[in-house]
PDB file of C-alpha atoms in Angstrom:
ATOM      1  CA  MET A 559       0.000   0.000   0.000  1.00  0.00           C
ATOM      2  CA  ASN A 560       1.346   3.363  -0.974  1.00  0.00           C
ATOM      3  CA  LYS A 561       2.017   5.311   2.254  1.00  0.00           C
ATOM      4  CA  GLU A 562       1.493   8.622   0.497  1.00  0.00           C
ATOM      5  CA  THR A 563      -2.001   7.526  -0.550  1.00  0.00           C
ATOM      6  CA  LEU A 564      -2.769   6.606   3.060  1.00  0.00           C
ATOM      7  CA  LYS A 565      -1.478   9.958   4.335  1.00  0.00           C
ATOM      8  CA  ALA A 566      -3.419  11.888   1.697  1.00  0.00           C
ATOM      9  CA  ASN A 567      -6.665  10.156   2.684  1.00  0.00           C
ATOM     10  CA  LEU A 568      -6.272  10.392   6.469  1.00  0.00           C
ATOM     11  CA  ARG A 569      -8.313  13.095   8.196  1.00  0.00           C
ATOM     12  CA  GLU A 570      -6.961  14.925  11.265  1.00  0.00           C
ATOM     13  CA  ILE A 571      -9.453  16.295  13.791  1.00  0.00           C
ATOM     14  CA  PRO A 572      -8.056  18.588  16.501  1.00  0.00           C
ATOM     15  CA  ASP A 573      -9.477  18.581  20.032  1.00  0.00           C
ATOM     16  CA  PHE A 574     -11.348  15.275  19.680  1.00  0.00           C
ATOM     17  CA  PRO A 575     -12.551  13.599  21.845  1.00  0.00           C
ATOM     18  CA  ILE A 576     -11.232  16.172  24.309  1.00  0.00           C
ATOM     19  CA  PRO A 577      -9.224  19.415  23.978  1.00  0.00           C
ATOM     20  CA  GLY A 578      -5.533  18.826  23.288  1.00  0.00           C
ATOM     21  CA  ILE A 579      -5.958  15.500  21.447  1.00  0.00           C
ATOM     22  CA  LEU A 580      -5.286  15.340  17.699  1.00  0.00           C
ATOM     23  CA  PHE A 581      -7.523  12.515  16.450  1.00  0.00           C
ATOM     24  CA  TYR A 582      -6.556  10.624  13.289  1.00  0.00           C
ATOM     25  CA  ASP A 583      -9.809   9.633  11.603  1.00  0.00           C
ATOM     26  CA  VAL A 584      -9.392   6.426   9.610  1.00  0.00           C
ATOM     27  CA  THR A 585     -12.984   6.472   8.350  1.00  0.00           C
ATOM     28  CA  THR A 586     -11.685   8.453   5.393  1.00  0.00           C
ATOM     29  CA  LEU A 587      -9.374   5.525   4.572  1.00  0.00           C
ATOM     30  CA  PHE A 588     -12.279   3.081   4.730  1.00  0.00           C
ATOM     31  CA  LYS A 589     -14.529   5.101   2.414  1.00  0.00           C
ATOM     32  CA  ASN A 590     -11.855   5.149  -0.299  1.00  0.00           C
ATOM     33  CA  ALA A 591     -11.982   1.923  -2.335  1.00  0.00           C
ATOM     34  CA  GLU A 592      -8.310   2.151  -3.327  1.00  0.00           C
ATOM     35  CA  CYS A 593      -7.222   2.617   0.304  1.00  0.00           C
ATOM     36  CA  ILE A 594      -9.303  -0.154   1.822  1.00  0.00           C
ATOM     37  CA  GLN A 595      -8.326  -2.660  -0.877  1.00  0.00           C
ATOM     38  CA  GLY A 596      -4.669  -1.639  -0.666  1.00  0.00           C
ATOM     39  CA  MET A 597      -4.630  -1.932   3.124  1.00  0.00           C
ATOM     40  CA  LEU A 598      -6.278  -5.360   2.989  1.00  0.00           C
ATOM     41  CA  ASP A 599      -3.868  -6.566   0.309  1.00  0.00           C
ATOM     42  CA  SER A 600      -0.865  -5.319   2.331  1.00  0.00           C
ATOM     43  CA  LEU A 601      -2.102  -6.959   5.526  1.00  0.00           C
ATOM     44  CA  TYR A 602      -2.751 -10.228   3.739  1.00  0.00           C
ATOM     45  CA  GLU A 603       0.787 -10.239   2.304  1.00  0.00           C
ATOM     46  CA  MET A 604       2.229  -9.537   5.792  1.00  0.00           C
ATOM     47  CA  TYR A 605       0.380 -12.405   7.486  1.00  0.00           C
ATOM     48  CA  LYS A 606      -0.489 -15.047   4.863  1.00  0.00           C
ATOM     49  CA  ASP A 607       2.374 -17.346   5.905  1.00  0.00           C
ATOM     50  CA  LYS A 608       2.220 -16.821   9.692  1.00  0.00           C
ATOM     51  CA  GLY A 609      -0.285 -19.582  10.497  1.00  0.00           C
ATOM     52  CA  ILE A 610      -2.916 -17.182  11.841  1.00  0.00           C
ATOM     53  CA  THR A 611      -5.965 -19.069  13.161  1.00  0.00           C
ATOM     54  CA  LYS A 612      -7.796 -16.112  14.766  1.00  0.00           C
ATOM     55  CA  VAL A 613      -7.874 -12.389  14.094  1.00  0.00           C
ATOM     56  CA  VAL A 614      -9.014 -10.230  17.010  1.00  0.00           C
ATOM     57  CA  GLY A 615     -10.476  -6.873  16.002  1.00  0.00           C
ATOM     58  CA  ILE A 616     -10.539  -4.129  18.637  1.00  0.00           C
ATOM     59  CA  GLU A 617     -13.841  -2.229  18.947  1.00  0.00           C
ATOM     60  CA  SER A 618     -14.825  -0.728  16.706  1.00  0.00           C
ATOM     61  CA  ARG A 619     -12.549   0.337  13.881  1.00  0.00           C
ATOM     62  CA  GLY A 620     -10.521  -2.865  14.258  1.00  0.00           C
ATOM     63  CA  PHE A 621     -13.611  -4.818  13.192  1.00  0.00           C
ATOM     64  CA  ILE A 622     -13.507  -3.477   9.647  1.00  0.00           C
ATOM     65  CA  LEU A 623     -10.173  -4.728   8.329  1.00  0.00           C
ATOM     66  CA  GLY A 624      -9.904  -7.379  11.036  1.00  0.00           C
ATOM     67  CA  GLY A 625     -12.990  -9.215   9.812  1.00  0.00           C
ATOM     68  CA  ALA A 626     -12.041  -8.872   6.152  1.00  0.00           C
ATOM     69  CA  LEU A 627      -8.493 -10.045   6.852  1.00  0.00           C
ATOM     70  CA  ALA A 628      -9.723 -13.053   8.858  1.00  0.00           C
ATOM     71  CA  ALA A 629     -11.891 -14.101   5.903  1.00  0.00           C
ATOM     72  CA  ARG A 630      -8.991 -13.661   3.460  1.00  0.00           C
ATOM     73  CA  LEU A 631      -6.635 -15.657   5.733  1.00  0.00           C
ATOM     74  CA  GLY A 632      -9.178 -18.428   6.335  1.00  0.00           C
ATOM     75  CA  ALA A 633      -9.077 -17.633  10.067  1.00  0.00           C
ATOM     76  CA  GLY A 634     -11.766 -17.056  12.670  1.00  0.00           C
ATOM     77  CA  PHE A 635     -12.676 -13.557  13.797  1.00  0.00           C
ATOM     78  CA  VAL A 636     -12.983 -12.481  17.443  1.00  0.00           C
ATOM     79  CA  MET A 637     -14.451  -9.175  18.599  1.00  0.00           C
ATOM     80  CA  ALA A 638     -12.765  -7.398  21.518  1.00  0.00           C
ATOM     81  CA  ARG A 639     -15.500  -5.166  22.904  1.00  0.00           C
ATOM     82  CA  LYS A 640     -16.306  -2.680  25.614  1.00  0.00           C
ATOM     83  CA  PRO A 641     -18.079  -4.088  28.692  1.00  0.00           C
ATOM     84  CA  GLY A 642     -21.689  -5.169  28.355  1.00  0.00           C
ATOM     85  CA  LYS A 643     -21.595  -5.829  24.591  1.00  0.00           C
ATOM     86  CA  LEU A 644     -20.850  -9.569  24.514  1.00  0.00           C
ATOM     87  CA  PRO A 645     -23.614 -12.029  25.513  1.00  0.00           C
ATOM     88  CA  ALA A 646     -21.635 -15.038  26.817  1.00  0.00           C
ATOM     89  CA  GLU A 647     -19.031 -15.452  29.570  1.00  0.00           C
ATOM     90  CA  VAL A 648     -16.137 -13.009  29.122  1.00  0.00           C
ATOM     91  CA  VAL A 649     -12.624 -12.260  30.297  1.00  0.00           C
ATOM     92  CA  GLU A 650     -11.822  -8.593  30.887  1.00  0.00           C
ATOM     93  CA  GLU A 651      -8.841  -6.277  31.177  1.00  0.00           C
ATOM     94  CA  THR A 652      -8.799  -2.650  32.321  1.00  0.00           C
ATOM     95  CA  TYR A 653      -6.281  -0.239  30.829  1.00  0.00           C
ATOM     96  CA  ALA A 654      -5.218   3.392  30.827  1.00  0.00           C
ATOM     97  CA  LYS A 655      -5.391   5.456  27.665  1.00  0.00           C
ATOM     98  CA  GLU A 656      -4.305   8.973  26.755  1.00  0.00           C
ATOM     99  CA  TYR A 657      -7.419  10.548  28.223  1.00  0.00           C
ATOM    100  CA  GLY A 658      -8.812   8.158  30.886  1.00  0.00           C
ATOM    101  CA  THR A 659      -9.341   4.487  31.652  1.00  0.00           C
ATOM    102  CA  ASP A 660     -11.467   1.823  30.010  1.00  0.00           C
ATOM    103  CA  SER A 661     -12.000  -1.936  29.877  1.00  0.00           C
ATOM    104  CA  ILE A 662     -12.115  -4.453  27.074  1.00  0.00           C
ATOM    105  CA  GLN A 663     -13.593  -7.959  26.938  1.00  0.00           C
ATOM    106  CA  ILE A 664     -13.607 -11.038  24.748  1.00  0.00           C
ATOM    107  CA  HIS A 665     -15.623 -14.222  25.081  1.00  0.00           C
ATOM    108  CA  LYS A 666     -13.840 -16.640  27.381  1.00  0.00           C
ATOM    109  CA  ASP A 667     -14.008 -19.418  24.769  1.00  0.00           C
ATOM    110  CA  ALA A 668     -12.940 -17.266  21.783  1.00  0.00           C
ATOM    111  CA  ILE A 669      -9.247 -18.228  21.817  1.00  0.00           C
ATOM    112  CA  GLY A 670      -7.641 -21.571  22.634  1.00  0.00           C
ATOM    113  CA  GLU A 671      -4.188 -22.938  23.310  1.00  0.00           C
ATOM    114  CA  ASN A 672      -3.573 -23.915  19.676  1.00  0.00           C
ATOM    115  CA  ASP A 673      -4.459 -20.502  18.273  1.00  0.00           C
ATOM    116  CA  VAL A 674      -2.013 -18.186  16.565  1.00  0.00           C
ATOM    117  CA  VAL A 675      -3.674 -14.827  17.085  1.00  0.00           C
ATOM    118  CA  LEU A 676      -3.325 -11.591  15.149  1.00  0.00           C
ATOM    119  CA  LEU A 677      -4.576  -8.606  17.158  1.00  0.00           C
ATOM    120  CA  HIS A 678      -5.632  -5.742  14.876  1.00  0.00           C
ATOM    121  CA  ASP A 679      -6.643  -2.129  15.495  1.00  0.00           C
ATOM    122  CA  ASP A 680      -6.543   1.139  13.616  1.00  0.00           C
ATOM    123  CA  LEU A 681      -4.076   3.174  15.686  1.00  0.00           C
ATOM    124  CA  LEU A 682      -1.146   2.670  18.066  1.00  0.00           C
ATOM    125  CA  ALA A 683      -0.866   5.666  20.379  1.00  0.00           C
ATOM    126  CA  THR A 684       0.138   4.802  23.953  1.00  0.00           C
ATOM    127  CA  GLY A 685      -0.650   1.100  23.467  1.00  0.00           C
ATOM    128  CA  GLY A 686      -3.073   0.711  26.374  1.00  0.00           C
ATOM    129  CA  THR A 687      -6.000  -0.798  24.498  1.00  0.00           C
ATOM    130  CA  MET A 688      -3.918  -3.258  22.512  1.00  0.00           C
ATOM    131  CA  ALA A 689      -1.805  -4.212  25.535  1.00  0.00           C
ATOM    132  CA  ALA A 690      -5.062  -5.142  27.293  1.00  0.00           C
ATOM    133  CA  ALA A 691      -6.154  -7.175  24.258  1.00  0.00           C
ATOM    134  CA  HIS A 692      -2.756  -8.881  24.232  1.00  0.00           C
ATOM    135  CA  ARG A 693      -3.178  -9.807  27.909  1.00  0.00           C
ATOM    136  CA  LEU A 694      -6.644 -11.189  27.138  1.00  0.00           C
ATOM    137  CA  ALA A 695      -5.291 -13.389  24.333  1.00  0.00           C
ATOM    138  CA  LYS A 696      -2.598 -14.687  26.686  1.00  0.00           C
ATOM    139  CA  LYS A 697      -5.178 -15.311  29.454  1.00  0.00           C
ATOM    140  CA  CYS A 698      -7.137 -17.430  27.001  1.00  0.00           C
ATOM    141  CA  GLY A 699      -4.022 -19.476  26.244  1.00  0.00           C
ATOM    142  CA  ALA A 700      -3.043 -18.295  22.758  1.00  0.00           C
ATOM    143  CA  LYS A 701      -0.013 -20.191  21.464  1.00  0.00           C
ATOM    144  CA  LYS A 702       1.371 -17.069  19.795  1.00  0.00           C
ATOM    145  CA  THR A 703       0.230 -13.478  19.315  1.00  0.00           C
ATOM    146  CA  LEU A 704       1.116 -10.923  16.668  1.00  0.00           C
ATOM    147  CA  ILE A 705      -0.035  -7.312  16.634  1.00  0.00           C
ATOM    148  CA  ASN A 706      -0.951  -4.999  13.762  1.00  0.00           C
ATOM    149  CA  PHE A 707      -2.098  -1.404  13.383  1.00  0.00           C
ATOM    150  CA  ILE A 708      -2.918   0.695  10.366  1.00  0.00           C
ATOM    151  CA  ILE A 709      -1.201   3.760  11.898  1.00  0.00           C
ATOM    152  CA  GLU A 710       1.425   4.240  14.596  1.00  0.00           C
ATOM    153  CA  LEU A 711       2.049   7.551  16.314  1.00  0.00           C
ATOM    154  CA  GLY A 712       5.787   7.053  16.758  1.00  0.00           C
ATOM    155  CA  GLU A 713       6.386   9.938  19.157  1.00  0.00           C
ATOM    156  CA  LEU A 714       4.094   8.346  21.784  1.00  0.00           C
ATOM    157  CA  ASN A 715       6.286   5.217  22.086  1.00  0.00           C
ATOM    158  CA  GLY A 716       3.312   2.852  22.272  1.00  0.00           C
ATOM    159  CA  ARG A 717       5.504  -0.161  21.507  1.00  0.00           C
ATOM    160  CA  LYS A 718       6.863   0.072  25.058  1.00  0.00           C
ATOM    161  CA  ALA A 719       3.503  -1.278  26.301  1.00  0.00           C
ATOM    162  CA  PHE A 720       4.342  -4.739  24.899  1.00  0.00           C
ATOM    163  CA  PRO A 721       6.879  -7.449  25.671  1.00  0.00           C
ATOM    164  CA  GLU A 722       9.923  -7.206  23.391  1.00  0.00           C
ATOM    165  CA  ASP A 723       9.268 -10.619  21.827  1.00  0.00           C
ATOM    166  CA  VAL A 724       5.869  -9.598  20.377  1.00  0.00           C
ATOM    167  CA  GLU A 725       5.891  -8.910  16.641  1.00  0.00           C
ATOM    168  CA  ILE A 726       4.281  -5.516  15.920  1.00  0.00           C
ATOM    169  CA  GLU A 727       3.665  -4.243  12.381  1.00  0.00           C
ATOM    170  CA  THR A 728       2.067  -1.045  11.101  1.00  0.00           C
ATOM    171  CA  LEU A 729       1.177   0.198   7.640  1.00  0.00           C
ATOM    172  CA  LEU A 730       2.015   3.833   8.373  1.00  0.00           C
ATOM    173  CA  THR A 731       4.054   5.587  11.068  1.00  0.00           C
ATOM    174  CA  LEU A 732       3.389   9.262  11.752  1.00  0.00           C
TER     175      LEU A 732
END
């Protein structure tokens, strides 16, 4: 995927969701057919030979490419959601983010000990949300976890939220 095309189609919204935060809106990437197809093709090429059995999409923007990528890889798709959204028994992790705290859940039976799990979300900032998802995958017994983002905000050093042995890939670093 051409990084310049991604940059040109990414919308920046200042002071969202609170004053002082510059929000990178990926919905403009998803509405562009060239961008969404290019991102999906790039992700598929990155992970087609990694033995992925489950893709976990982080609510909610991680559902879009996460679900499409799972289908392309022939893997299952797992939704990591905010509390109260999943109907069966869940495991939960609480985490800090740039502007508060939150929790994330997955179904307790969503990931097993033989699963190679790709965790996917739109943006790596401080890493709190994805670090919680990574802990959830480990709690459920995942054999191996890999992590992917569309965009990484390099100056926030979000990679420090993860163990050094975890493979982290992004399509675009800002």
